[in-house]
PDB file of N, CA and C in Angstrom:
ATOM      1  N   UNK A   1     115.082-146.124-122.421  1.00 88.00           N
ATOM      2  CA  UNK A   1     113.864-146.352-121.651  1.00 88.00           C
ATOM      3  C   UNK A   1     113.821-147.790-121.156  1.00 88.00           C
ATOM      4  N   UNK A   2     113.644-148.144-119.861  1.00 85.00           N
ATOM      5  CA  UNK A   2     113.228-149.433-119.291  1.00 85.00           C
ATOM      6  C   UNK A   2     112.190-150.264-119.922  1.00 85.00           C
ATOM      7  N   UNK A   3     112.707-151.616-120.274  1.00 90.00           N
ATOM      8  CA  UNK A   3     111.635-152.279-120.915  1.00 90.00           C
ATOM      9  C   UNK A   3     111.073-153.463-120.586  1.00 90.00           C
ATOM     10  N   UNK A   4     110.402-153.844-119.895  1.00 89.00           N
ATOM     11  CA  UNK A   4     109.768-155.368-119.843  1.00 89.00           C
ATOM     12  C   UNK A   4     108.947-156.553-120.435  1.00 89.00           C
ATOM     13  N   UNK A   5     109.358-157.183-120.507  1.00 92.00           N
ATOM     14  CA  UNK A   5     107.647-158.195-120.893  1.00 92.00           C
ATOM     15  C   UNK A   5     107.744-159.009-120.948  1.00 92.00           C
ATOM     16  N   UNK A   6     106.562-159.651-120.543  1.00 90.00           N
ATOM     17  CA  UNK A   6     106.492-161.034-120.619  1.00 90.00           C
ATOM     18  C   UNK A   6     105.567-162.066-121.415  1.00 90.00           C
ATOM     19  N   UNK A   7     105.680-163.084-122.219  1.00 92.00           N
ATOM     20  CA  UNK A   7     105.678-164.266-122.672  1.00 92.00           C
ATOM     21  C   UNK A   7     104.940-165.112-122.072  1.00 92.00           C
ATOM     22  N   UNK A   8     104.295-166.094-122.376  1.00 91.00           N
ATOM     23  CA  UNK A   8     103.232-167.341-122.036  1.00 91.00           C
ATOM     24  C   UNK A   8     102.893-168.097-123.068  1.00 91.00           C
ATOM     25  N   UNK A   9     103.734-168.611-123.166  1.00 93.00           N
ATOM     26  CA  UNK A   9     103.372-170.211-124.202  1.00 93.00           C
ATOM     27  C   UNK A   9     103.859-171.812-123.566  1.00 93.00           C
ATOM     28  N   UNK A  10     102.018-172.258-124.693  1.00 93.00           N
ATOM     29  CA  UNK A  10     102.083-173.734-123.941  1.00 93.00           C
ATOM     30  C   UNK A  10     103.168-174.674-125.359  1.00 93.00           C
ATOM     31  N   UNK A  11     103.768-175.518-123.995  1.00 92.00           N
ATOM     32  CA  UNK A  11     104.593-176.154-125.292  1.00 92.00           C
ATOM     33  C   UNK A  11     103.719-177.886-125.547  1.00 92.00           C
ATOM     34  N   UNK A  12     103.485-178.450-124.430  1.00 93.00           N
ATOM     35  CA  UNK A  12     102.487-179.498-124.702  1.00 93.00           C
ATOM     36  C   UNK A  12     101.406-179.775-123.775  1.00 93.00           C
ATOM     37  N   UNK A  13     100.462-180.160-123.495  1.00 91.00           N
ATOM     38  CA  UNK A  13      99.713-180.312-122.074  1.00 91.00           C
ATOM     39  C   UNK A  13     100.067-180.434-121.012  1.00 91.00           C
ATOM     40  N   UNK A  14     101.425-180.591-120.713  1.00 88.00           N
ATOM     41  CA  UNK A  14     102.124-180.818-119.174  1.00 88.00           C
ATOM     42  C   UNK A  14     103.104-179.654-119.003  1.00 88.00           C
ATOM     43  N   UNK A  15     103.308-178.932-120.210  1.00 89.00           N
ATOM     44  CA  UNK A  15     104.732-177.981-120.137  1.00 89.00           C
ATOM     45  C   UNK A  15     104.207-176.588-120.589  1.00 89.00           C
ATOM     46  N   UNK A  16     104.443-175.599-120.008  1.00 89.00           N
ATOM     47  CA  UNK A  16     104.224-174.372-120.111  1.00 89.00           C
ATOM     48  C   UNK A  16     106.033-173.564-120.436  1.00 89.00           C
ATOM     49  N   UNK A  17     106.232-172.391-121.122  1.00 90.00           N
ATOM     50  CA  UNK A  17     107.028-172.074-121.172  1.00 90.00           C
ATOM     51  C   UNK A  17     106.711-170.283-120.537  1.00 90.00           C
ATOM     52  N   UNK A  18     107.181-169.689-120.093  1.00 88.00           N
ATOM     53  CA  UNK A  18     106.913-168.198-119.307  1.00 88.00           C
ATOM     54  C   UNK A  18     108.411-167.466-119.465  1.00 88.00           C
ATOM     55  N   UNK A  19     108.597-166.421-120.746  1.00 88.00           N
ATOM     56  CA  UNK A  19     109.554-165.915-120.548  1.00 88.00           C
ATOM     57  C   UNK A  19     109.704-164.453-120.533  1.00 88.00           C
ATOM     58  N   UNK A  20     110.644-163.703-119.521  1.00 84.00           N
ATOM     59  CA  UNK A  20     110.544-162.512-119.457  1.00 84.00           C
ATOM     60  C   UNK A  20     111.855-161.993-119.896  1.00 84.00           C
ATOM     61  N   UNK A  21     111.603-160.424-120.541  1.00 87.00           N
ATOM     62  CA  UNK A  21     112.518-160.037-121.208  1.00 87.00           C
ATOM     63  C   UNK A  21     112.751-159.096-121.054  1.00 87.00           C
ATOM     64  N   UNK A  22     113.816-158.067-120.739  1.00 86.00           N
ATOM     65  CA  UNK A  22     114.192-156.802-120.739  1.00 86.00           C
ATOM     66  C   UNK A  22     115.372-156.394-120.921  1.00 86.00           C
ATOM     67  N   UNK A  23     115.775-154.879-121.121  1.00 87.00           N
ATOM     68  CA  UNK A  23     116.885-154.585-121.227  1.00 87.00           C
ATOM     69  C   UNK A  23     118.014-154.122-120.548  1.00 87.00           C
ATOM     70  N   UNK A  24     117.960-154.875-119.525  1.00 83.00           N
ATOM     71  CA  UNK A  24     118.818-154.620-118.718  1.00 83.00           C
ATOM     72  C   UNK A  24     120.181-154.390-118.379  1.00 83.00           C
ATOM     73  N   UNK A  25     121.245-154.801-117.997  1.00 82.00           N
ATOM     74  CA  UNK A  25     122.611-155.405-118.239  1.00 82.00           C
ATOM     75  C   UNK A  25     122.951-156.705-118.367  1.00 82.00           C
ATOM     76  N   UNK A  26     122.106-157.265-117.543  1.00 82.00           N
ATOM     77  CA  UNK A  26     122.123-158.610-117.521  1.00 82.00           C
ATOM     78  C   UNK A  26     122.661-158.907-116.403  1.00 82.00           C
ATOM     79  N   UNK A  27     122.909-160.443-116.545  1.00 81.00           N
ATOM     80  CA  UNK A  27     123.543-161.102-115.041  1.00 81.00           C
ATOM     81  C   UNK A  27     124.377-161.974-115.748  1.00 81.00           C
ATOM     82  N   UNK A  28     125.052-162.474-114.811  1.00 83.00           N
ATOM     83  CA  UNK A  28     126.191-163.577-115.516  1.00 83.00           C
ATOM     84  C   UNK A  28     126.082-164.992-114.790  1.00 83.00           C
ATOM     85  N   UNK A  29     126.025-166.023-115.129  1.00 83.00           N
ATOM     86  CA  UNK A  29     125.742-167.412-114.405  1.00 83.00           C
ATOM     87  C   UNK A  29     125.747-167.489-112.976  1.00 83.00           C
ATOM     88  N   UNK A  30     126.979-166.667-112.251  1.00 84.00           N
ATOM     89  CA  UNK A  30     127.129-166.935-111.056  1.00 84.00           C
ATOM     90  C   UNK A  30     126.216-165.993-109.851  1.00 84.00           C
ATOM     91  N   UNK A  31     125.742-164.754-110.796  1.00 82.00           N
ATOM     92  CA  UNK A  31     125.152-163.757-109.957  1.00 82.00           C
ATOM     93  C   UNK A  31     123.541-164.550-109.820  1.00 82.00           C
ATOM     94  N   UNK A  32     123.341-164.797-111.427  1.00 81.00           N
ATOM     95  CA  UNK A  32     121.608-165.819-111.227  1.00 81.00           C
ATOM     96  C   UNK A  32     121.468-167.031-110.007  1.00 81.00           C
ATOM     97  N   UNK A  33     122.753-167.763-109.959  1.00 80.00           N
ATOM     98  CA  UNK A  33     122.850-168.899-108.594  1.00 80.00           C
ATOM     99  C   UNK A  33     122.585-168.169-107.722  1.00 80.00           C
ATOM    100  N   UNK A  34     123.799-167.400-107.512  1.00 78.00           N
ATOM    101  CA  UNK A  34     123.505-166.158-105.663  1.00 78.00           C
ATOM    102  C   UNK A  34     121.955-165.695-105.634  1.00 78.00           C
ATOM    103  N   UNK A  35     121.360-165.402-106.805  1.00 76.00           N
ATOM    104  CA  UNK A  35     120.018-164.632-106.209  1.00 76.00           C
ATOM    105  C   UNK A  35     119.246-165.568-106.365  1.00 76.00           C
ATOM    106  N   UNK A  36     119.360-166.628-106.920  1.00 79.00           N
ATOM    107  CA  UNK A  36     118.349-168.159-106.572  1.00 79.00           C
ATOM    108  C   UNK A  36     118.615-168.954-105.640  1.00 79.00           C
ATOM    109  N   UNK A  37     119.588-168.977-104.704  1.00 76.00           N
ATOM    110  CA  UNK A  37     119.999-169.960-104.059  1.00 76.00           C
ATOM    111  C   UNK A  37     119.575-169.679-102.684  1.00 76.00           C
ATOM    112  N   UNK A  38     119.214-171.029-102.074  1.00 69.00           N
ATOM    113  CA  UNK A  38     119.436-170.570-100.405  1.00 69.00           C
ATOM    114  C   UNK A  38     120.299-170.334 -99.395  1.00 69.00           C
ATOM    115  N   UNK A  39     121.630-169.966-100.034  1.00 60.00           N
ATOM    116  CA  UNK A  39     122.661-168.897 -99.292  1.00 60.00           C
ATOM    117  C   UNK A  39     122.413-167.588 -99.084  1.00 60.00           C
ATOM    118  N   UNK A  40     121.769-167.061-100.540  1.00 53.00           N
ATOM    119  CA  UNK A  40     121.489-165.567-100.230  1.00 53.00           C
ATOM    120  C   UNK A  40     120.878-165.225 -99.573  1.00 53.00           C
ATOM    121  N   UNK A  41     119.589-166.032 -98.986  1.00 54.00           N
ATOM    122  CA  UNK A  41     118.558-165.736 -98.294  1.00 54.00           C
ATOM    123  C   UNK A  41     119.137-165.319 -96.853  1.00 54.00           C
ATOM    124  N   UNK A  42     120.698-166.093 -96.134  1.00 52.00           N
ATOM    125  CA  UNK A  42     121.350-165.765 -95.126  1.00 52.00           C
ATOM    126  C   UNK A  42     122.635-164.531 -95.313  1.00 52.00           C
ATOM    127  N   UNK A  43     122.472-163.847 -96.377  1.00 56.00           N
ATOM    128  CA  UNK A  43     123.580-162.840 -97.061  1.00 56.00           C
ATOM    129  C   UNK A  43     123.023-161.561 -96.527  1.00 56.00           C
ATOM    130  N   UNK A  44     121.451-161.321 -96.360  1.00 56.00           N
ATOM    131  CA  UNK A  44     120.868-159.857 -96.201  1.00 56.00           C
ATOM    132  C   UNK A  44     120.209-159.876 -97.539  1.00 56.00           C
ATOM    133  N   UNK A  45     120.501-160.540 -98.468  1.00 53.00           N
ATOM    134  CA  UNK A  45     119.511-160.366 -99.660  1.00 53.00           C
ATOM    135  C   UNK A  45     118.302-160.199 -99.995  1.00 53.00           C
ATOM    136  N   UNK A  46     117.514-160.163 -99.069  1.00 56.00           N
ATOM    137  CA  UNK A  46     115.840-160.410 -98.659  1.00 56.00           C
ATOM    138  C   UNK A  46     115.437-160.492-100.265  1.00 56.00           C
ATOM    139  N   UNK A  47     115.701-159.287-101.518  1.00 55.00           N
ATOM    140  CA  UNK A  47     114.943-159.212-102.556  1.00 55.00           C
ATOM    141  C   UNK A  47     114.742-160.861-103.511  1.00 55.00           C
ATOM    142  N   UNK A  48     116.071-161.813-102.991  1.00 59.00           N
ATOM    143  CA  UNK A  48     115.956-162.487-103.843  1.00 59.00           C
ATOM    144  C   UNK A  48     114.877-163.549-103.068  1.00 59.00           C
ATOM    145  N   UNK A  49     114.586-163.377-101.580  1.00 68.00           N
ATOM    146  CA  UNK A  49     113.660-164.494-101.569  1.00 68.00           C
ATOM    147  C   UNK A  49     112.476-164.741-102.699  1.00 68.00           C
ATOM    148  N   UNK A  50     111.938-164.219-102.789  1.00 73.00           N
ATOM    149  CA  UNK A  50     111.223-164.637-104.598  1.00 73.00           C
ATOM    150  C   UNK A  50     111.853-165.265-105.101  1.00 73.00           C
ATOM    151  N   UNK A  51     112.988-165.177-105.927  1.00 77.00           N
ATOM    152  CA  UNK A  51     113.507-165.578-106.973  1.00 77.00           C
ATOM    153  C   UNK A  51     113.706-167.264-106.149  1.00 77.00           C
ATOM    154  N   UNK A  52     114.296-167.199-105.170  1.00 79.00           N
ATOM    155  CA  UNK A  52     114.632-168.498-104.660  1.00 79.00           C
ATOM    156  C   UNK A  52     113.398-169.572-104.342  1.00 79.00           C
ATOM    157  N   UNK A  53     112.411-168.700-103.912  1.00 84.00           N
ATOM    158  CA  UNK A  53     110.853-169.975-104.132  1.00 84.00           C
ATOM    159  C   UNK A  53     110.674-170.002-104.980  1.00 84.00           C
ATOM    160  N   UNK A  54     110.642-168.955-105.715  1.00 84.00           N
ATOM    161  CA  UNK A  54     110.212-169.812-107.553  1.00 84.00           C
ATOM    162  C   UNK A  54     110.983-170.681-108.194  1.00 84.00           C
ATOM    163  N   UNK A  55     112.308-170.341-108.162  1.00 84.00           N
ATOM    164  CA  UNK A  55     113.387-171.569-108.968  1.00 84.00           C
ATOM    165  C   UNK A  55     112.972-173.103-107.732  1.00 84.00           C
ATOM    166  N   UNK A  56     112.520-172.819-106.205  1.00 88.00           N
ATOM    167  CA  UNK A  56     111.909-174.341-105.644  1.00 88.00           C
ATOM    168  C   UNK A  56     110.799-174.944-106.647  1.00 88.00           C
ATOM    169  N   UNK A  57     110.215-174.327-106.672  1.00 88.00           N
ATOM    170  CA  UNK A  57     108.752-174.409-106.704  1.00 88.00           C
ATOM    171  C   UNK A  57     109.047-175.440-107.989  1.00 88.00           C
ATOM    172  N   UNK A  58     109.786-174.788-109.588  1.00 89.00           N
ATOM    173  CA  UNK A  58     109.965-175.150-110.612  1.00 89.00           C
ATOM    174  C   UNK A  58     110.444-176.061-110.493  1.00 89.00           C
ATOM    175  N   UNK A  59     111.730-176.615-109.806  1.00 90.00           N
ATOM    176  CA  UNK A  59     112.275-177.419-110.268  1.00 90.00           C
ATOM    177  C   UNK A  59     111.880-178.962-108.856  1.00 90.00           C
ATOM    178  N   UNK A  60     110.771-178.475-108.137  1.00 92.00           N
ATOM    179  CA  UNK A  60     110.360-179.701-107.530  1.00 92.00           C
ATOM    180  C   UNK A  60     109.099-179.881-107.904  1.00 92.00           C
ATOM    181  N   UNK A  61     108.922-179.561-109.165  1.00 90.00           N
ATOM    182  CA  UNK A  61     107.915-180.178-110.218  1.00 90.00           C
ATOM    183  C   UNK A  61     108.433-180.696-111.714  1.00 90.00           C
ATOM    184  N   UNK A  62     109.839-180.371-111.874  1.00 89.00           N
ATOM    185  CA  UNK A  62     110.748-181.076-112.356  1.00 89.00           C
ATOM    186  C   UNK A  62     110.932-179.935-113.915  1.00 89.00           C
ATOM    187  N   UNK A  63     110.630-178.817-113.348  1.00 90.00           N
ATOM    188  CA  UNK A  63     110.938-177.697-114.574  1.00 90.00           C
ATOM    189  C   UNK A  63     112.053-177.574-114.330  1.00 90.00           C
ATOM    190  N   UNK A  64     112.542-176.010-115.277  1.00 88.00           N
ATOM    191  CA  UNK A  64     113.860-175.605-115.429  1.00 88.00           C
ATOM    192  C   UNK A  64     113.746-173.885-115.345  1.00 88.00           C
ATOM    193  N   UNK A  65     114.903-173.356-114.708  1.00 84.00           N
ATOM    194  CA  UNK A  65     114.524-171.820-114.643  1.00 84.00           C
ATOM    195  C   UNK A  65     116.030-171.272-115.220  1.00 84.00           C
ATOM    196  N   UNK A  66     116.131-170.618-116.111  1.00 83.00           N
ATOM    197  CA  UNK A  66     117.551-170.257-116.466  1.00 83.00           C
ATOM    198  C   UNK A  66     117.576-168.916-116.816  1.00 83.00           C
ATOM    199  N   UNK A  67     118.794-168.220-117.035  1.00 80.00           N
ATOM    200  CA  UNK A  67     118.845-167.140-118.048  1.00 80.00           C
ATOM    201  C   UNK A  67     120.063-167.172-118.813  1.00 80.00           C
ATOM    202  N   UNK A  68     119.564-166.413-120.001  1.00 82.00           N
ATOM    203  CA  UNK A  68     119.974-166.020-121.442  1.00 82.00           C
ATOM    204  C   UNK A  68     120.585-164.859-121.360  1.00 82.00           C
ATOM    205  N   UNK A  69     121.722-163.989-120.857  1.00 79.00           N
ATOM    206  CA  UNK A  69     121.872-162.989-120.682  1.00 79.00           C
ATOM    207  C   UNK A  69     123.174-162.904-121.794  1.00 79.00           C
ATOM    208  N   UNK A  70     123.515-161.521-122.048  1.00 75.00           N
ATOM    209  CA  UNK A  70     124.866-161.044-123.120  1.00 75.00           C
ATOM    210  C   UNK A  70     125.876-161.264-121.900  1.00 75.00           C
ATOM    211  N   UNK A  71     125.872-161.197-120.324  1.00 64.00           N
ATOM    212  CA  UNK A  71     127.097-161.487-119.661  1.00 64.00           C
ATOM    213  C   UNK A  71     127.330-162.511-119.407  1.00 64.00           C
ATOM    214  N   UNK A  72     126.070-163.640-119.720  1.00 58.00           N
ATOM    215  CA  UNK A  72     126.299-165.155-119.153  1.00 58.00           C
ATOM    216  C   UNK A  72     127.133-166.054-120.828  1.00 58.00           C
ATOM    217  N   UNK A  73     127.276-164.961-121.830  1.00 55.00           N
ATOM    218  CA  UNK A  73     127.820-165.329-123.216  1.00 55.00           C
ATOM    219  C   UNK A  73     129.644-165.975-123.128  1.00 55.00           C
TER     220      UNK A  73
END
């Protein structure tokens, strides 16, 4: 069965942590770049535009967006 969820914890007054989890297959380092990056957006990828404003958004406020996957092991 498909599983999701998500996480919301504060780590100090300036830092929030938001993590989502499921069981998926996973992704492996290089597939998370392609669907965050602004190459894909010129690939036909349309789905990852999301993913690519949010990893902006985060990290020109000086966060971090990563994943933990069993293929990125």
């Amino acid at each position: 069965n498909p599983f999701i969820s998500m996480n919301l914890r504060g780590i100090n007054s300036e830092t929030i942590e938001i993590r989502i989890i499921d069981n998926g297959r996973g992704l492996t380092p290089e597939q998370f770049e392609a669907l965050t990056s602004d190459v894909s957006l010129f690939r036909g990828h349309f789905a990852s535009v999301g993913l690519h404003l949010i990893r902006r958004m985060i990290e020109q406020r000086g966060g971090r967006i990563w994943i933990e996957s069993p293929q990125s092991d």
